[in-house]
XYZ file of C-alpha atoms in Angstrom:
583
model
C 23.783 0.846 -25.068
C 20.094 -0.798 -25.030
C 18.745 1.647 -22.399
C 20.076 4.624 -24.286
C 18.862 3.328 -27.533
C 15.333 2.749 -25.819
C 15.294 6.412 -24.247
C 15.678 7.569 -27.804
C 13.180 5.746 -29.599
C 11.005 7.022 -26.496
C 12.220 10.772 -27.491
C 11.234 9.966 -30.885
C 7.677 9.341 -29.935
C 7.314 11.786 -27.407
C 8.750 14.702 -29.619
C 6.864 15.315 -33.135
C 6.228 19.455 -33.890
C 4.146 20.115 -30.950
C 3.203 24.120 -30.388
C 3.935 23.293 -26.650
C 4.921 25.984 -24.346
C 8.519 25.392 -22.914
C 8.825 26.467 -19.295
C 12.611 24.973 -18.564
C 14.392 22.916 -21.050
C 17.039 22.944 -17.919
C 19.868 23.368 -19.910
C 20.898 26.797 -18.678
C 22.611 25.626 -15.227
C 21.722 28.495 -13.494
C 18.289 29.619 -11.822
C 16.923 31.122 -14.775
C 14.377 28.984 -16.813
C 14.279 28.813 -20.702
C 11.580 31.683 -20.756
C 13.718 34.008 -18.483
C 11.806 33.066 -15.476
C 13.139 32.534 -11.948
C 14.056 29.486 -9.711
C 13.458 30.067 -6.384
C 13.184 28.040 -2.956
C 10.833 28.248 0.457
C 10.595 26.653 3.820
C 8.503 26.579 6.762
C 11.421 28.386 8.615
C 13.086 25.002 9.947
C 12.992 22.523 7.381
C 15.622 22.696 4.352
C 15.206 22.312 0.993
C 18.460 22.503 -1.695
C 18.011 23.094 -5.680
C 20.983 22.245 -7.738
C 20.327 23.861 -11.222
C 23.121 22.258 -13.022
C 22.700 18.694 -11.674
C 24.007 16.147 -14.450
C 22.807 14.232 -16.893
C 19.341 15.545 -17.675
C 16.772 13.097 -19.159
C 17.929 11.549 -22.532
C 21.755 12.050 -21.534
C 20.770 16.048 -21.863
C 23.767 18.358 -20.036
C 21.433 19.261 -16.932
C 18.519 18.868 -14.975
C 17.500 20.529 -11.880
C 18.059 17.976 -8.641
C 16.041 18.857 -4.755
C 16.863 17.348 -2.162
C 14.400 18.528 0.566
C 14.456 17.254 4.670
C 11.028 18.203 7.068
C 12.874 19.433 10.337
C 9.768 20.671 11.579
C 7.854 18.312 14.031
C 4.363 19.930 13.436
C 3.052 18.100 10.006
C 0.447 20.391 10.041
C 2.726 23.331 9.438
C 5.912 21.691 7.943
C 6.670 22.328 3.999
C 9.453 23.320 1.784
C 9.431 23.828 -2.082
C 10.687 25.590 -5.395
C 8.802 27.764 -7.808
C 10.005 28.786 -11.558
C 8.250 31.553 -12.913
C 6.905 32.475 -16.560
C 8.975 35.216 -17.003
C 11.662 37.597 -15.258
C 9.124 40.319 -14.029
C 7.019 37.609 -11.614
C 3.393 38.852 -13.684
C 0.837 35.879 -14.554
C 0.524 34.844 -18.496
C -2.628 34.237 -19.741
C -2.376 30.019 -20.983
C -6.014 29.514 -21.751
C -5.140 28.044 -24.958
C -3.071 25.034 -22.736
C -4.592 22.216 -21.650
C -1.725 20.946 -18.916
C 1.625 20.319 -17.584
C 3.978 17.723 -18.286
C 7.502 17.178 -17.358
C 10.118 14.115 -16.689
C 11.302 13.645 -13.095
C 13.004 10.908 -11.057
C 14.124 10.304 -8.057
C 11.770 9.307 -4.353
C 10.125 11.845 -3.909
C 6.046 12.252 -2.527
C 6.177 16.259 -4.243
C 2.680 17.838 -4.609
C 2.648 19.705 -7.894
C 1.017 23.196 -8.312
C -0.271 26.279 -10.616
C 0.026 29.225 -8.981
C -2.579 31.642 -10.134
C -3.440 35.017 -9.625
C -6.371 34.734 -7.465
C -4.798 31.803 -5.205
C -1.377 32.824 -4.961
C -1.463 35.655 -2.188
C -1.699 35.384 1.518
C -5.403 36.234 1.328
C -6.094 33.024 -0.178
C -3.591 31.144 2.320
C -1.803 30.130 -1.143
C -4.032 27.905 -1.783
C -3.001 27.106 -5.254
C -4.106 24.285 -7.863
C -2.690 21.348 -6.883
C -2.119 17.387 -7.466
C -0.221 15.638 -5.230
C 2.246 12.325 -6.640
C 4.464 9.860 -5.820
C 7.830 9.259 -7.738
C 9.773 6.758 -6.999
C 12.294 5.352 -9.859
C 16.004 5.672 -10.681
C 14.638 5.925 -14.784
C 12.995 8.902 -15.853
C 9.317 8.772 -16.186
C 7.254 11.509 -18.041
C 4.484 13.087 -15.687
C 1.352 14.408 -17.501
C -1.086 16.760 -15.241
C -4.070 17.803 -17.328
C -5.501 21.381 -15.963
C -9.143 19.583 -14.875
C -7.212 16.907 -12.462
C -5.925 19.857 -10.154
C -8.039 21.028 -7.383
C -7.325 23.158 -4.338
C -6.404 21.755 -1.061
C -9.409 23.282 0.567
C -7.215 25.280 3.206
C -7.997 28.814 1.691
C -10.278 30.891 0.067
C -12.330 29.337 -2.823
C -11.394 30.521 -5.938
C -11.948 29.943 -9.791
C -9.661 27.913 -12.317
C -7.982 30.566 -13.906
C -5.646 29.533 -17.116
C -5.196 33.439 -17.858
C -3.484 33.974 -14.947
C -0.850 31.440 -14.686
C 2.287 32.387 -12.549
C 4.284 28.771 -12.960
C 4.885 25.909 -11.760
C 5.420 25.066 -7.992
C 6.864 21.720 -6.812
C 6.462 21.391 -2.566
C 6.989 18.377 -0.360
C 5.923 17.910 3.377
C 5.473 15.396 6.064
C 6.261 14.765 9.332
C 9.701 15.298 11.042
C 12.489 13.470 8.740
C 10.879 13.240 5.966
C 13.231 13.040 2.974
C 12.806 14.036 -0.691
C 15.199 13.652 -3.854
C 13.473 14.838 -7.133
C 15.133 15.302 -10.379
C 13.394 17.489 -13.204
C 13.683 17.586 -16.424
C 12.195 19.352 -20.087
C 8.813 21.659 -17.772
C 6.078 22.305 -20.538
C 2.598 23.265 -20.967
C 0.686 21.222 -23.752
C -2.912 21.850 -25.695
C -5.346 19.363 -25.646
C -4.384 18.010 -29.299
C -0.499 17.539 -28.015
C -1.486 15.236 -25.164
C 0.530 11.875 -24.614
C -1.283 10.648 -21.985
C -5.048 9.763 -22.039
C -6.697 13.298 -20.567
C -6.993 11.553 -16.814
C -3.400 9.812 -16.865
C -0.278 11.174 -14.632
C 1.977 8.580 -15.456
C 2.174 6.416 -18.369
C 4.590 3.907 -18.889
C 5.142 2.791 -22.689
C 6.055 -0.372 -21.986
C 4.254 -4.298 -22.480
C 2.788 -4.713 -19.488
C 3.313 -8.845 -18.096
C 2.472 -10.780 -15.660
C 6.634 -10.132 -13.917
C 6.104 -13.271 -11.155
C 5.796 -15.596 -14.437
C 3.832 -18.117 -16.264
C 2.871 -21.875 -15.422
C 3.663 -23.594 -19.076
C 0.055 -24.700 -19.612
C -1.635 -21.422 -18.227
C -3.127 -18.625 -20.684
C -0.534 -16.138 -21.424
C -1.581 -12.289 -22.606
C 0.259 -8.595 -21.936
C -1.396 -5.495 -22.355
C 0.237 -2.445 -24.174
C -1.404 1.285 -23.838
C -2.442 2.493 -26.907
C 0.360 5.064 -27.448
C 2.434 2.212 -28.364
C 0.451 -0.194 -30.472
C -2.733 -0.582 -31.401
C -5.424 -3.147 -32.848
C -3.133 -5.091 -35.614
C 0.361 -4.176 -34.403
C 2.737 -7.630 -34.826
C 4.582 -8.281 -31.547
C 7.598 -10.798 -31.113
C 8.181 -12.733 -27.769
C 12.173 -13.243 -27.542
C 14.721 -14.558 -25.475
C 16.693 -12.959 -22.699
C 19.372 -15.210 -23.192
C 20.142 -14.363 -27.030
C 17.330 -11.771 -28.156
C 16.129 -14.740 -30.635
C 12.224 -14.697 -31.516
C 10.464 -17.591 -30.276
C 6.722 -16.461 -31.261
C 5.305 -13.563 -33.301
C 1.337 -12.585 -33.410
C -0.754 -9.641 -33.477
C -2.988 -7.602 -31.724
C -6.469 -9.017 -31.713
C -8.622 -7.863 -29.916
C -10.386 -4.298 -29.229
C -9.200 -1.338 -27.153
C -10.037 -2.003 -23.635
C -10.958 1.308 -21.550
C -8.898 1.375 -17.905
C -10.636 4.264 -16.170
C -8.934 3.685 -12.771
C -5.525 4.318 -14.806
C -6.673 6.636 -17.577
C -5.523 4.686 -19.615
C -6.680 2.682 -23.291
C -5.226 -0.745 -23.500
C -4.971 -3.242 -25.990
C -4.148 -6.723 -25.214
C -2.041 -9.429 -26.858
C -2.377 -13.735 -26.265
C 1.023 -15.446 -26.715
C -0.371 -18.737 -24.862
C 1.335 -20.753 -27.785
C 4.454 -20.345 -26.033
C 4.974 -23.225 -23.142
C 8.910 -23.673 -23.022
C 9.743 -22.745 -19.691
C 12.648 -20.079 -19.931
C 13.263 -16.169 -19.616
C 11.711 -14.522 -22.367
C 10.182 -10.649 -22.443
C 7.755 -9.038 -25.414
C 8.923 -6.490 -27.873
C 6.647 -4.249 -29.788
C 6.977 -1.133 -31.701
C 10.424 -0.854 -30.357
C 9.098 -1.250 -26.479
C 10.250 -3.819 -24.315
C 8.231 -5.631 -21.443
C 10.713 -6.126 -18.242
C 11.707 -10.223 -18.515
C 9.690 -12.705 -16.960
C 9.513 -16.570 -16.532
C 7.875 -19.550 -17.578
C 8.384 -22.122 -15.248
C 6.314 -24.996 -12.918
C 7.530 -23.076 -10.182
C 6.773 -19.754 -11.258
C 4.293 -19.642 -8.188
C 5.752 -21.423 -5.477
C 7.254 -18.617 -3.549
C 3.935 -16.618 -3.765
C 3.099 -18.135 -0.360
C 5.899 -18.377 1.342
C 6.599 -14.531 0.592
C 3.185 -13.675 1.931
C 3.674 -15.698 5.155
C 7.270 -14.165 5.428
C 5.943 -10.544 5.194
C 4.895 -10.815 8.735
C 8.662 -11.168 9.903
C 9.282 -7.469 8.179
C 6.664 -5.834 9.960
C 7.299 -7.515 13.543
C 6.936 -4.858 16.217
C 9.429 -4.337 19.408
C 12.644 -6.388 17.816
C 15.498 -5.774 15.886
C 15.305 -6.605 12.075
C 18.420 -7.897 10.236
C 16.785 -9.626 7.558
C 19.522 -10.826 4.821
C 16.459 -11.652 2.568
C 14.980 -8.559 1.629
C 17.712 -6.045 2.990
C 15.779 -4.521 5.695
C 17.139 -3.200 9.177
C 16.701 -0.887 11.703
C 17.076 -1.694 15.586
C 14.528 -2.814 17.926
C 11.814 -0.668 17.779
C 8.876 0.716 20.489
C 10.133 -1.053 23.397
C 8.598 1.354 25.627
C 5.130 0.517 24.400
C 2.759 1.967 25.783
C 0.542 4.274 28.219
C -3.227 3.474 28.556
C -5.748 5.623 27.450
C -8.536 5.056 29.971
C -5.903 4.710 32.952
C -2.372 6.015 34.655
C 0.755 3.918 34.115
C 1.942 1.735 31.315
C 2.053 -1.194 30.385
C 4.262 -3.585 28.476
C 2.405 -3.704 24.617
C 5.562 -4.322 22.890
C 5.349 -6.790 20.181
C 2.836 -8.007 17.422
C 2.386 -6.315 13.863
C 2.989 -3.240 12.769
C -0.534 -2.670 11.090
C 0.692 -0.092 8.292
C 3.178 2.828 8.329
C 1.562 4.500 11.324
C 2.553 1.333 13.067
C -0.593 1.290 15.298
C -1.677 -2.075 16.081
C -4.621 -3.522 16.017
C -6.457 -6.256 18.185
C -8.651 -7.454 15.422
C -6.455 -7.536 12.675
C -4.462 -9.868 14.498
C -7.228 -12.140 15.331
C -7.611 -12.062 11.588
C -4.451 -12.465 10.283
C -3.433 -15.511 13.155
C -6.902 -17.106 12.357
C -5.886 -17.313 8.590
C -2.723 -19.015 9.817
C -4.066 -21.462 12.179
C -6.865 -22.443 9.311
C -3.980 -22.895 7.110
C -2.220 -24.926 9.180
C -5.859 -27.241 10.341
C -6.839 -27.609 6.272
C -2.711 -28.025 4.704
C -1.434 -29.827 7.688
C 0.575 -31.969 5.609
C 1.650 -29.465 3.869
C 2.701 -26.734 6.346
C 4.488 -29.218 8.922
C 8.181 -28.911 8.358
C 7.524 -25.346 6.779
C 10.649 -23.199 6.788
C 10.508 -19.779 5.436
C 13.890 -18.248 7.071
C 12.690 -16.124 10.104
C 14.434 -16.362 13.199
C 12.712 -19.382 14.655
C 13.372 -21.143 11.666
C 14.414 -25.108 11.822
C 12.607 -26.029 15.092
C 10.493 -29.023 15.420
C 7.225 -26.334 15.006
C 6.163 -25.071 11.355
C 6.730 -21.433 10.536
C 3.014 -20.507 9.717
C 2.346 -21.281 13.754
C 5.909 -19.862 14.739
C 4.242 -16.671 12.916
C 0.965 -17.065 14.541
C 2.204 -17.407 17.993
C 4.054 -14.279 17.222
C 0.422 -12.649 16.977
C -0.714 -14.504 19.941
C 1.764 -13.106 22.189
C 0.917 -9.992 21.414
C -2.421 -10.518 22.120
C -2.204 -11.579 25.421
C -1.007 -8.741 26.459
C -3.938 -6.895 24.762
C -6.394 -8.556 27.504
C -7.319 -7.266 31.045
C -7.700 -8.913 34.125
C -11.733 -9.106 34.053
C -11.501 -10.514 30.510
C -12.291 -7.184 28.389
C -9.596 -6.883 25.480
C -7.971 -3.306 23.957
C -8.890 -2.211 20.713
C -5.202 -0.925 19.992
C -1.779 0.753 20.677
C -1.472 3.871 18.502
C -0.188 7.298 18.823
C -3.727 8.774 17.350
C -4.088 11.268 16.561
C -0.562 12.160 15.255
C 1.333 9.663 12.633
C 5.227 9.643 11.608
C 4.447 8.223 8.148
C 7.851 7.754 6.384
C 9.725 7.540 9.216
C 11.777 4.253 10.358
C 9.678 2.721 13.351
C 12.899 2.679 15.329
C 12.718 6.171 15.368
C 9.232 6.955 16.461
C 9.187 9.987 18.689
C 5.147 10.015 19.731
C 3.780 8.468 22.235
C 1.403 5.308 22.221
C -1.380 3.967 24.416
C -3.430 1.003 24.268
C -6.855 2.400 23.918
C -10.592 0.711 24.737
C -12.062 2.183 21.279
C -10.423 5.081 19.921
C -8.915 8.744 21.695
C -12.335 9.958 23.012
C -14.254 6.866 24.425
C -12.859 4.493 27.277
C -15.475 2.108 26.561
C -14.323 -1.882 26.150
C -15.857 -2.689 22.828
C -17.735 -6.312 22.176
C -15.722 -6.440 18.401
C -12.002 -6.806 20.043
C -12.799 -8.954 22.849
C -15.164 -11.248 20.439
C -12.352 -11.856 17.669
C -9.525 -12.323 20.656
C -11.858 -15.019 22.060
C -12.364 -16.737 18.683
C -9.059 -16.888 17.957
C -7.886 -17.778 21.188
C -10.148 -20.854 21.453
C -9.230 -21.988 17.901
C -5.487 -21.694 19.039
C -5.844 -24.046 22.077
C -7.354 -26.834 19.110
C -4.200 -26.050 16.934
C -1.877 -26.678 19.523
C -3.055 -28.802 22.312
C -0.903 -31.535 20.924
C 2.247 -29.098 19.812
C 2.754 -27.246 23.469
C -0.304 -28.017 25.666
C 1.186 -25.466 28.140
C 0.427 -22.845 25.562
C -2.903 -24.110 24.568
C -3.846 -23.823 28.049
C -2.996 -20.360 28.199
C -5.416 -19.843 24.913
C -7.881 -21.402 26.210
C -8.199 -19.924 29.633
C -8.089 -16.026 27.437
C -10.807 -17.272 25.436
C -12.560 -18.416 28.292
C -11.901 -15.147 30.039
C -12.845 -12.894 27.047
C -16.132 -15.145 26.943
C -16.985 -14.199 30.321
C -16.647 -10.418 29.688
C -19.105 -10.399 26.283
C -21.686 -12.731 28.328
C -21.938 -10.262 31.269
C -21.438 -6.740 29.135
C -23.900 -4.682 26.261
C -22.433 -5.261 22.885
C -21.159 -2.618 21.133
C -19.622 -1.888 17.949
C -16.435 -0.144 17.610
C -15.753 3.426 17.227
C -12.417 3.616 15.899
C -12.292 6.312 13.334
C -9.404 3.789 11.261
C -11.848 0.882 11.368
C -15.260 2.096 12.445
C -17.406 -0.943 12.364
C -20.699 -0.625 14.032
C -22.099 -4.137 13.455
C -20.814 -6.955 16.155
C -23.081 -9.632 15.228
C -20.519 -11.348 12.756
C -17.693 -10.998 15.514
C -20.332 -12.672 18.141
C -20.871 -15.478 15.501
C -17.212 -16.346 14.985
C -16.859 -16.408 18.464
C -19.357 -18.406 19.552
C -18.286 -21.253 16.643
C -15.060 -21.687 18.369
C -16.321 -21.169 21.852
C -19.091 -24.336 21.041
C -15.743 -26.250 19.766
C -13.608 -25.534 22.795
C -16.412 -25.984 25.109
C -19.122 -28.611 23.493
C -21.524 -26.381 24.804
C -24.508 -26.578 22.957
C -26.179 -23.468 23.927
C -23.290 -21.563 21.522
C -24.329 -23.797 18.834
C -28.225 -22.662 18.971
C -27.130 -19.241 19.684
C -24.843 -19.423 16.134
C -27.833 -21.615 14.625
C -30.461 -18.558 15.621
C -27.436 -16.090 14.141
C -26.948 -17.533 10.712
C -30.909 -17.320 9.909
C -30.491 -13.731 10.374
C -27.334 -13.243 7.723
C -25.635 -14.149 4.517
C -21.804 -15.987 4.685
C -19.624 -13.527 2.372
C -15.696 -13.759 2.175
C -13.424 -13.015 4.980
C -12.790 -9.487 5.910
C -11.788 -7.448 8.888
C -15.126 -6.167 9.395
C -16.724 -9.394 8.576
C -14.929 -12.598 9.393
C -18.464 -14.929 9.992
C -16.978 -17.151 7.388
C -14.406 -18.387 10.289
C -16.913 -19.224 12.150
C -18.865 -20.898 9.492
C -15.605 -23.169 8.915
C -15.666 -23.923 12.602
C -19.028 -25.431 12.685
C -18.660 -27.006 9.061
C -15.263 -29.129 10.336
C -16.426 -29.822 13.858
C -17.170 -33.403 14.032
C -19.544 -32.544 16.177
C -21.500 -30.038 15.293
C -25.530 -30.835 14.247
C -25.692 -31.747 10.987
C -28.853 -29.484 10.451
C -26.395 -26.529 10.899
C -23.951 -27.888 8.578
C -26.437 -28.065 5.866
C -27.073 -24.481 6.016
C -23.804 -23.727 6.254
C -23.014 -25.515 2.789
C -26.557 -24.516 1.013
């Protein structure tokens, strides 16, 4: 009964006299629109795409809406599509909408759909179709009005180059793609064209959500407290209650304050509102003109998971195993356990293991040195603190803590990532072809480990530099937890060491992470090298470094700063180095 009663005070706002121009209303069930126009669907000529024009209930408990469900069965992405066009009218000629500003519509569903004007001088094999576009993501079970203003479409740059046109509108196109298995569901709902004057949304908004917008991990009791409201709800003045989940009861009323606040990365106008007088810990979510925030905490705890969760991320994007994970839901069986072929060489290799980097699932030498060195620096500053850590991964409840069961899980990886005369791979990727969206179980393409990138077989100094760092600060973290292990760290690091002394440093060519400056790399590694070693020829050679740059905050193409901490908590590094390290 609430959620209906808030999609009709929604349909309230959303619905004064406007002189919009109704495309589908949806209501007819069949596969002619409100103006008399036709539905109709396309494919590449392998992948399907379904359109259900009676699908039910349409948005605001309306009879219908129009449901596709669209599958990619093609395996070229280049050349794989499907889609569904309505059309202004029942003869298939162009109307001239000059006087419209955009289109708007409410959809739901999971759906990545690329929205489109077909025009005159676009739509036509001449022009390769190469319509208006503007390409979004939905993704909710609620329905969400979309908002396209005319000036945020462009072309997709695969055809002829032609004008914006509003006088020669055809309709409205909805088309999905991706590689093979790629799934779409996409309901639609109440198709319009709007003038400037009728807009909902600020002019560069797609989606706006209505809603008080909180802080939905929760609030420490004694922290600052504010939500933020777009300015289609309230504005500067509007009274707001904070109320309980348990019984609806207001526990604090105020006002908007403060000034409108421009968001230009959202499009949106914002206006902000302070309830920091409200410190009982308890479920509570803001109401204001008739919106409602989603229900958050206030709590001494409301943080304490934060970390955990982050460290426990890792598990869900392990590489090479099977993931049951009771936690957060996932599964899928063991994935690329054929990993992988080489690049510069014949065979393969066993590469299986380590992090799945992002959905292309290529995996990265560097980024684990990065992510395992933020572990094991963790683990040297929070000892206390991370001993005994349990976070519910498979080697849970051993005598080790989780943040180095989760770092040796990069370090095994690793290894592997290391050759014989010390030089280390940059990654194991299928570049240049991706299966975005697909399950990594299910990965058809084949992966090598590659030097650089696809075209150059040459070791780069980046790789092998932030391998050897982090292998030589793993043999400090756990000579005294499993010395067999450290010695295996330390004799990589030693190796990798060996390789960057005898070769020409170069940077790394990767077209994913092109980074053409080693120095920082160098700098980390020979911090940890001076601390394995107590060489002091790596601590003149980092001295001579630092003159020559500035310390900025960990990243994956500059992680000096580990270095920096090396030399800052080695008990014996010169205290002249130190100094500048802290000034």
């Amino acid at each position: 009964m609430k959620k209906t009663l808030i999609a009709m005070m929604f349909a309230v706002l959303y619905s004064p006299c406007f002189a919009v121009l109704t495309v589908d209303t949806c209501e007819t069930g069949t596969l002619t629109n409100t103006k008399g126009g036709h539905w109709f669907t396309y494919t590449d000529g392998i992948s399907s795409v379904t359109l259900t024009a009676n699908s039910a209930p349409g948005y605001n408990a309306s009879a219908y809406c129009r449901k596709v469900d669209s599958i990619i069965l093609n395996p070229d992405v280049y050349t794989s599509f499907t889609g569904l066009m309505t059309t202004l009218n029942p003869s298939y000629i162009s109307e001239d909408l000059s006087a419209y500003y955009g289109v708007r519509f409410f959809a739901k569903g999971k759906a990545d759909v690329v929205v489109s004007i077909p025009l005159d001088g676009t739509h036509n094999a001449a022009c390769n179709y190469d319509d208006y576009r503007k390409a979004l993501a939905v993704d909710s079970e609620e329905w969400q009005l979309f908002e396209i203003p005319f000036n945020r479409l462009s072309q997709g740059g695969w055809g002829c180059t032609a004008a914006w046109d509003a006088a020669t509108v055809q309709g409205v196109q909805f088309a999905f793609g991706g590689n093979i298995g790629t799934t779409a569901v996409l309901y639609l709902d109440n198709i319009e064209f709007y003038k400037e004057d009728e807009a909902i949304n600020t002019p560069n908004a797609v989606f706006l959500s209505l809603k008080p917008k909180i802080n939905q991990i929760g609030y420490l009791p004694s922290q600052k407290k504010f939500f933020s409201v777009v300015t289609q709800t309230a504005s500067t003045g509007a009274d707001f209650q904070v109320k309980k989940v348990l019984d609806d009861s207001s526990v604090l009323s105020g006002a908007i304050s403060g000034g409108v606040i421009s968001d230009p990365a959202a499009g949106e106008g914002v206006v902000s509102g302070d309830f920091s007088g409200l410190n009982t810990p308890g479920e509570y979510y803001v109401e204001i003109n008739n919106q409602r925030s989603y229900n958050f905490s206030i709590a001494d705890d409301a943080y304490d998971t934060l970390f955990k969760d982050a460290l426990r991320g890792f598990y869900s994007i392990r590489c090479g195993t099977e993931m049951n994970d009771p936690v957060i839901g996932l599964t899928h069986p063991a994935c690329h356990t054929a990993d992988a072929g080489y690049n510069d060489k014949s065979g393969t290799g066993d590469f299986i293991g380590g992090w799945h980097n992002a959905g292309d699932f290529g995996k990265w030498t560097h980024e684990h040195a990065f992510s395992v060195a933020y572990m094991l620096w963790l683990y040297e500053l929070k000892t206390r603190s991370m001993q005994g850590l349990n976070i519910n991964i498979p080697e849970s409840g051993g005598s080790e803590s989780d943040i180095l069961n989760q770092a040796r899980w990069g370090l095994e990886f690793l290894f592997k990532m290391q050759n014989p005369d010390g030089s280390v791979y940059n990654k194991v990727d299928t570049e240049p072809g991706f299966v975005f969206g697909t399950a990594p179980d299910k990965d058809p393409l084949t992966r090598t480990a590659k030097p650089q990138d696809l075209a150059h077989n040459q070791y780069s100094t980046i790789p092998a530099a932030t391998f050897c760092a982090v292998m030589a600060q793993s043999y400090r973290v756990f000579s005294s937890i499993d010395p067999a292990f450290a010695a295996r760290c330390s004799a990589s690091a030693k190796a990798a060491w060996q390789w960057l002394d005898m070769h020409p440093k170069t940077g790394e060519t990767d077209p994913y992470y092109t980074d053409a400056n080693y120095a920082d790399e160098l700098m980390w590694a020979r911090a940890e090298m001076y601390r394995l070693t107590g060489d002091s020829t790596f601590a003149a050679a980092f001295q001579n470094g630092l003159s020559a740059m500035s310390i900025e905050r960990a990243a994956w193409y500059n992680p000096v700063i580990f270095g920096c901490m090396s030399m800052y908590f080695n008990p014996s590094a010169p205290q002249e180095i130190k100094d500048i390290i802290k000034n």
